[in-house]
PDB file of C-alpha atoms in Angstrom:
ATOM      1  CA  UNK M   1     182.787  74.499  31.092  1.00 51.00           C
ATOM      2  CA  UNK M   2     181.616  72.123  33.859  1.00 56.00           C
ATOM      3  CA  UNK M   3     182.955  72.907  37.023  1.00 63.00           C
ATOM      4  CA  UNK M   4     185.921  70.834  38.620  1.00 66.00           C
ATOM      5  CA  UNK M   5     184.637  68.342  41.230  1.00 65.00           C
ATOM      6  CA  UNK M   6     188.290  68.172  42.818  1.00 64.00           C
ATOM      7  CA  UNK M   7     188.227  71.908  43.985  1.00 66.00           C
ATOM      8  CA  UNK M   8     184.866  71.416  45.069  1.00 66.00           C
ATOM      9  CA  UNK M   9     185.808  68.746  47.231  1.00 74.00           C
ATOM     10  CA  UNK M  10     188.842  70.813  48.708  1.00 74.00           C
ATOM     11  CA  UNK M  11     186.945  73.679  49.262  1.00 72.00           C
ATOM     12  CA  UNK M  12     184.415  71.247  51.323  1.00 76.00           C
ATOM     13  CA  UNK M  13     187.389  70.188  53.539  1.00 78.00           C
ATOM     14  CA  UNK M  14     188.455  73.764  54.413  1.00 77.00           C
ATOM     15  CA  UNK M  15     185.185  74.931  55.269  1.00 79.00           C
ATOM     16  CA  UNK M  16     184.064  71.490  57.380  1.00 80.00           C
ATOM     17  CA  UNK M  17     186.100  71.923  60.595  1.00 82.00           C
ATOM     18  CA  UNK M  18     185.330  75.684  60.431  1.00 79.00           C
ATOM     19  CA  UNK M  19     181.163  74.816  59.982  1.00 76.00           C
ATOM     20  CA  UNK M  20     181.814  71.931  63.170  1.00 80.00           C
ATOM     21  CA  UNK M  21     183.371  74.218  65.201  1.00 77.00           C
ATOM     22  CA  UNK M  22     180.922  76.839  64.945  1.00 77.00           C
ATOM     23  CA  UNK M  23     177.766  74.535  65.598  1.00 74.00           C
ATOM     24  CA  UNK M  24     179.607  73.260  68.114  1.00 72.00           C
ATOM     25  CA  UNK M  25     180.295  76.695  70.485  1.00 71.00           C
ATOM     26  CA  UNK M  26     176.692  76.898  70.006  1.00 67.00           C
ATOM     27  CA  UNK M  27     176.301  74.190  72.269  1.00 66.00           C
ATOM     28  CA  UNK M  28     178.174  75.423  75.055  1.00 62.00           C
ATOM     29  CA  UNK M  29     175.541  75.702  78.107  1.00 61.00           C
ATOM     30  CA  UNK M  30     175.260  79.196  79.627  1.00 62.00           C
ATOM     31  CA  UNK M  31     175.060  78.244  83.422  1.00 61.00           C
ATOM     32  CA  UNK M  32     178.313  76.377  83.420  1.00 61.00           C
ATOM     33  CA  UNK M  33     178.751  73.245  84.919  1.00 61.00           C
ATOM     34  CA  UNK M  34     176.321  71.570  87.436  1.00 59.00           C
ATOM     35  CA  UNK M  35     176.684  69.968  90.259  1.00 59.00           C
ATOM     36  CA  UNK M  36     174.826  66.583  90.989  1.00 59.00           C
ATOM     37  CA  UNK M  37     175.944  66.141  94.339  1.00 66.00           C
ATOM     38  CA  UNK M  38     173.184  65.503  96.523  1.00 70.00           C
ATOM     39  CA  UNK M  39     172.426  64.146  99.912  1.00 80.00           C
ATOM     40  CA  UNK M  40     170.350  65.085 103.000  1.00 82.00           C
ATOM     41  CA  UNK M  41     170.571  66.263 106.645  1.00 82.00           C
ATOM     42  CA  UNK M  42     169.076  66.358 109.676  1.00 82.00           C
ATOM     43  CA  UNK M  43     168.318  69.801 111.130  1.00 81.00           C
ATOM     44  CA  UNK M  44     166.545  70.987 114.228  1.00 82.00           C
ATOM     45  CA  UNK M  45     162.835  72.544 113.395  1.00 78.00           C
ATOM     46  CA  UNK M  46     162.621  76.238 114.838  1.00 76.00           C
ATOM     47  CA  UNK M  47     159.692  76.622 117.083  1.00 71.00           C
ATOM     48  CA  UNK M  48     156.507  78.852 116.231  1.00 69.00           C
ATOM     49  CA  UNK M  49     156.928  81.954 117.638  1.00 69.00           C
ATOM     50  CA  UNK M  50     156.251  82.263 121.305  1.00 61.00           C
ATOM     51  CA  UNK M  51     156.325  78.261 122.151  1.00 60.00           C
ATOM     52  CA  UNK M  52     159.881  77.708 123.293  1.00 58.00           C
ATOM     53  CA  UNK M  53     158.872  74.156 124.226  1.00 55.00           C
ATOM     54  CA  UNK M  54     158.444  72.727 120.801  1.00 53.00           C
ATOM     55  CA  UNK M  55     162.113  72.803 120.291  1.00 54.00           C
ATOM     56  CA  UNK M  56     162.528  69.677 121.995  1.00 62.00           C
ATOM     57  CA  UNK M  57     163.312  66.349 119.982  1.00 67.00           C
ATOM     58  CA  UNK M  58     162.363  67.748 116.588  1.00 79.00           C
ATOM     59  CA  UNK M  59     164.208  67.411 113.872  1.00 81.00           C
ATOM     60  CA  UNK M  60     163.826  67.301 109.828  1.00 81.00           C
ATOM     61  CA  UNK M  61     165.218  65.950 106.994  1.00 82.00           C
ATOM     62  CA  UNK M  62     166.201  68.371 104.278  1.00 80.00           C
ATOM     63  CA  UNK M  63     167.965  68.120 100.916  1.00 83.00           C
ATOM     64  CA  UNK M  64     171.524  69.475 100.671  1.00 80.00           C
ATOM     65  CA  UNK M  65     170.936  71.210  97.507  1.00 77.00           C
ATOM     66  CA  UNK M  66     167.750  73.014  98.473  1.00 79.00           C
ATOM     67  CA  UNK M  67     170.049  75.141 101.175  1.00 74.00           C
ATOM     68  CA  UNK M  68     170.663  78.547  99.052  1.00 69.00           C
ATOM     69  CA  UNK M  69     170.309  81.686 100.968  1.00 67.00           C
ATOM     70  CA  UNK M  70     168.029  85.165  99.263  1.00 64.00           C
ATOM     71  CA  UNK M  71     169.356  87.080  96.737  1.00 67.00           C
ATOM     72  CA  UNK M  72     169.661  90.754  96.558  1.00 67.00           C
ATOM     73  CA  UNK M  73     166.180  91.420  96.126  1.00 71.00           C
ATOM     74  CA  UNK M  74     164.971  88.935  98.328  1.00 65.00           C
ATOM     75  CA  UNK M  75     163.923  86.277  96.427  1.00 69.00           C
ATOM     76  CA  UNK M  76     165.131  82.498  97.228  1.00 66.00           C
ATOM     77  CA  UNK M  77     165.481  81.001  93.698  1.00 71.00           C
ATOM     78  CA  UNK M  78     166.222  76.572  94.061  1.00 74.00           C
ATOM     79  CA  UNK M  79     169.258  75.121  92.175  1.00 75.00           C
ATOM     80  CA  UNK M  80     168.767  72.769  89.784  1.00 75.00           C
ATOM     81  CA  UNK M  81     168.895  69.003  91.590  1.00 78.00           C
ATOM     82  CA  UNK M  82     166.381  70.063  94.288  1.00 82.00           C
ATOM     83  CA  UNK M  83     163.027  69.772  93.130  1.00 83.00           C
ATOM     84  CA  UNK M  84     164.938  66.374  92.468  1.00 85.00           C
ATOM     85  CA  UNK M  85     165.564  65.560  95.849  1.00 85.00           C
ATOM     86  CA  UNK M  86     162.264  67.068  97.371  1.00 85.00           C
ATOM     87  CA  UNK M  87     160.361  64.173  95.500  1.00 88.00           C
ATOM     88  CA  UNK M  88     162.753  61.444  96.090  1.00 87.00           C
ATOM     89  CA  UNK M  89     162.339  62.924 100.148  1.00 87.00           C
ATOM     90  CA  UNK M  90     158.509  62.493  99.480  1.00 88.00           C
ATOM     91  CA  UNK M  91     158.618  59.024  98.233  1.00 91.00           C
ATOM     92  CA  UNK M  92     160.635  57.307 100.753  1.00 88.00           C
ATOM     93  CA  UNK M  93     159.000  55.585 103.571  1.00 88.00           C
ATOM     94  CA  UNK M  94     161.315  56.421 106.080  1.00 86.00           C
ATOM     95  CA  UNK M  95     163.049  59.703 105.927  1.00 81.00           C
ATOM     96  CA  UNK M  96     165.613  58.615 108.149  1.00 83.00           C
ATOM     97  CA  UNK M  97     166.925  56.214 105.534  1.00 85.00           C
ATOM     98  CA  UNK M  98     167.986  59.396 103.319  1.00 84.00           C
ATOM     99  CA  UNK M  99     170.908  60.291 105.994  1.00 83.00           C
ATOM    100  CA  UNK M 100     171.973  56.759 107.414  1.00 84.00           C
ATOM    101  CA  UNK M 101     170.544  53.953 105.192  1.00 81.00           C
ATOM    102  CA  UNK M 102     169.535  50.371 106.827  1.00 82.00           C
ATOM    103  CA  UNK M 103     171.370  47.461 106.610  1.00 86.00           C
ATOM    104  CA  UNK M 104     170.787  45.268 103.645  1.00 84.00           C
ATOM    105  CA  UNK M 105     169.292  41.739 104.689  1.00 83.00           C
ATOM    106  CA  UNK M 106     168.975  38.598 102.786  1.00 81.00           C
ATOM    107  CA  UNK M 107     168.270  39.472  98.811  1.00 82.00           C
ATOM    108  CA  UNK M 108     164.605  39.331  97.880  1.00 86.00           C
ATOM    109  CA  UNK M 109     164.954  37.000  94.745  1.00 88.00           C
ATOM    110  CA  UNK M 110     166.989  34.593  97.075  1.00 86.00           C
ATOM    111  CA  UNK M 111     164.306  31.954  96.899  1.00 86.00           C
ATOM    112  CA  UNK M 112     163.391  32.405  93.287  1.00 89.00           C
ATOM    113  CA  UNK M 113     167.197  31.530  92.514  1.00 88.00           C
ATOM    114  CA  UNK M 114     167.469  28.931  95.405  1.00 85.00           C
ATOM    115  CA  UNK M 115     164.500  27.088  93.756  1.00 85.00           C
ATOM    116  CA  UNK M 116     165.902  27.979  89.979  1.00 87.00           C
ATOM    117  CA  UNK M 117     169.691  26.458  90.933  1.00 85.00           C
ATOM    118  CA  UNK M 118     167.536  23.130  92.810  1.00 83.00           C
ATOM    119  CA  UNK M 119     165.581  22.728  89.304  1.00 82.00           C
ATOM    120  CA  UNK M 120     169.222  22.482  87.382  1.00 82.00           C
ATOM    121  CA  UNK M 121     170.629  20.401  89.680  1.00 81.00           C
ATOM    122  CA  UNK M 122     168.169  18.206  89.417  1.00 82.00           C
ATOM    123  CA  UNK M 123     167.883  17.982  85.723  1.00 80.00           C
ATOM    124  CA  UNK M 124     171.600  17.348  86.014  1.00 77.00           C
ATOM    125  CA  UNK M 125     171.129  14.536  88.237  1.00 81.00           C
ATOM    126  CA  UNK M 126     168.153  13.252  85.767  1.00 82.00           C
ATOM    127  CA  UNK M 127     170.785  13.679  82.695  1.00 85.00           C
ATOM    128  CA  UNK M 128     173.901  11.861  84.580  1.00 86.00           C
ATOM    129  CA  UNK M 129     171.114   8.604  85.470  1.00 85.00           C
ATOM    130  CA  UNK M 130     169.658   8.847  81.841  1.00 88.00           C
ATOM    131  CA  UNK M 131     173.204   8.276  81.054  1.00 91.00           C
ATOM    132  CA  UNK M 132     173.632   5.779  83.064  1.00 91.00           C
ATOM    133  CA  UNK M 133     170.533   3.773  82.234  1.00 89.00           C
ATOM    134  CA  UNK M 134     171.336   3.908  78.836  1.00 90.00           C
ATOM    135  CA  UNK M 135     175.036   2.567  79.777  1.00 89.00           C
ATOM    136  CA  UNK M 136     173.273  -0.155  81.316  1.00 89.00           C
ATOM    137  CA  UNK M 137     170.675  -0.661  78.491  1.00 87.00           C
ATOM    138  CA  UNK M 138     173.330  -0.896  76.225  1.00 86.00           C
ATOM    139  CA  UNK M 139     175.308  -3.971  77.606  1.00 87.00           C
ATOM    140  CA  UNK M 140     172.743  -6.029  78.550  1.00 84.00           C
ATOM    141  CA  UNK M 141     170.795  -6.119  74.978  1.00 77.00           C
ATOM    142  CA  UNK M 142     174.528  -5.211  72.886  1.00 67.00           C
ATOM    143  CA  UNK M 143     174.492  -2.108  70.438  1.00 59.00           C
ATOM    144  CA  UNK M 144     170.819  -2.743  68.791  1.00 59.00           C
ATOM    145  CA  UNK M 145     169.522  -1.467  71.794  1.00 53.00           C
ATOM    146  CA  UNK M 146     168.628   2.626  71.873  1.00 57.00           C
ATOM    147  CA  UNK M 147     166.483   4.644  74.624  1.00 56.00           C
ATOM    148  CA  UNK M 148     165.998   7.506  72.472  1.00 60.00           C
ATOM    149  CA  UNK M 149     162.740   7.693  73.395  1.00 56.00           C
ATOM    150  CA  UNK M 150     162.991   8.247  76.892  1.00 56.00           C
TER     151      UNK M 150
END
């Protein structure tokens, strides 16, 4: 006897959420939740030992998220994020722009879209005398007369 597709299918639909579910906990990320927050301060540069004058003025720029104290044994292990924020501290021209950014000046495609909005103005201003032309064209040889060509 063949079996019976309909309890087949039934049995499918009970076991489905139950086979989802599972593959889904499997997902679930050990370490929790992370935190993306980043951002950078300025702190003051401890001296070498012995020179008590090099204190004076110096400062450095270092990621929020690379601040994490030693663990029991000693060891200083980096969140995830800061290896992040090291490069992007590497790349910038001027760290100072990590903790206060510049103000923005005029956009640097300003001309390209300047010259862009002058070029469809003007083949608006082409179109409307085209137009016009033709208007003119028009009632001074009657309706035989076409400028298609132009």
């Amino acid at each position: 006897m063949p079996p019976n597709p309909l309890a087949a299918t039934a049995a499918i639909r009970h076991v489905a959420p139950l086979l989802i579910a599972t593959l889904l906990a499997g997902c679930q990320a050990s370490m929790g939740p992370m935190s993306w927050t980043s951002g950078y301060r300025q702190v003051a540069m401890a001296a070498p030992e012995g020179d008590q004058a090099a204190t004076d003025g110096r400062m450095a720029t270092l990621p929020n998220l690379c601040q994490s104290s030693p663990d029991d044994e000693g060891m200083v292990t980096l969140p995830p994020g800061c290896a992040n924020d090291l490069n992007l501290q590497l790349m910038v021209a001027n760290p100072q722009d990590l903790v206060r950014g510049r103000e923005m000046g005029p956009p640097m495609a300003g001309p390209v879209a300047d010259a862009a909005r002058e070029r469809l103005d003007d083949r608006g201003r082409a179109n409307e005398r085209r137009a016009m032309l033709e208007g003119e064209a028009r009632s001074a040889m009657g309706d035989t007369a076409t400028t298609d060509g132009l």
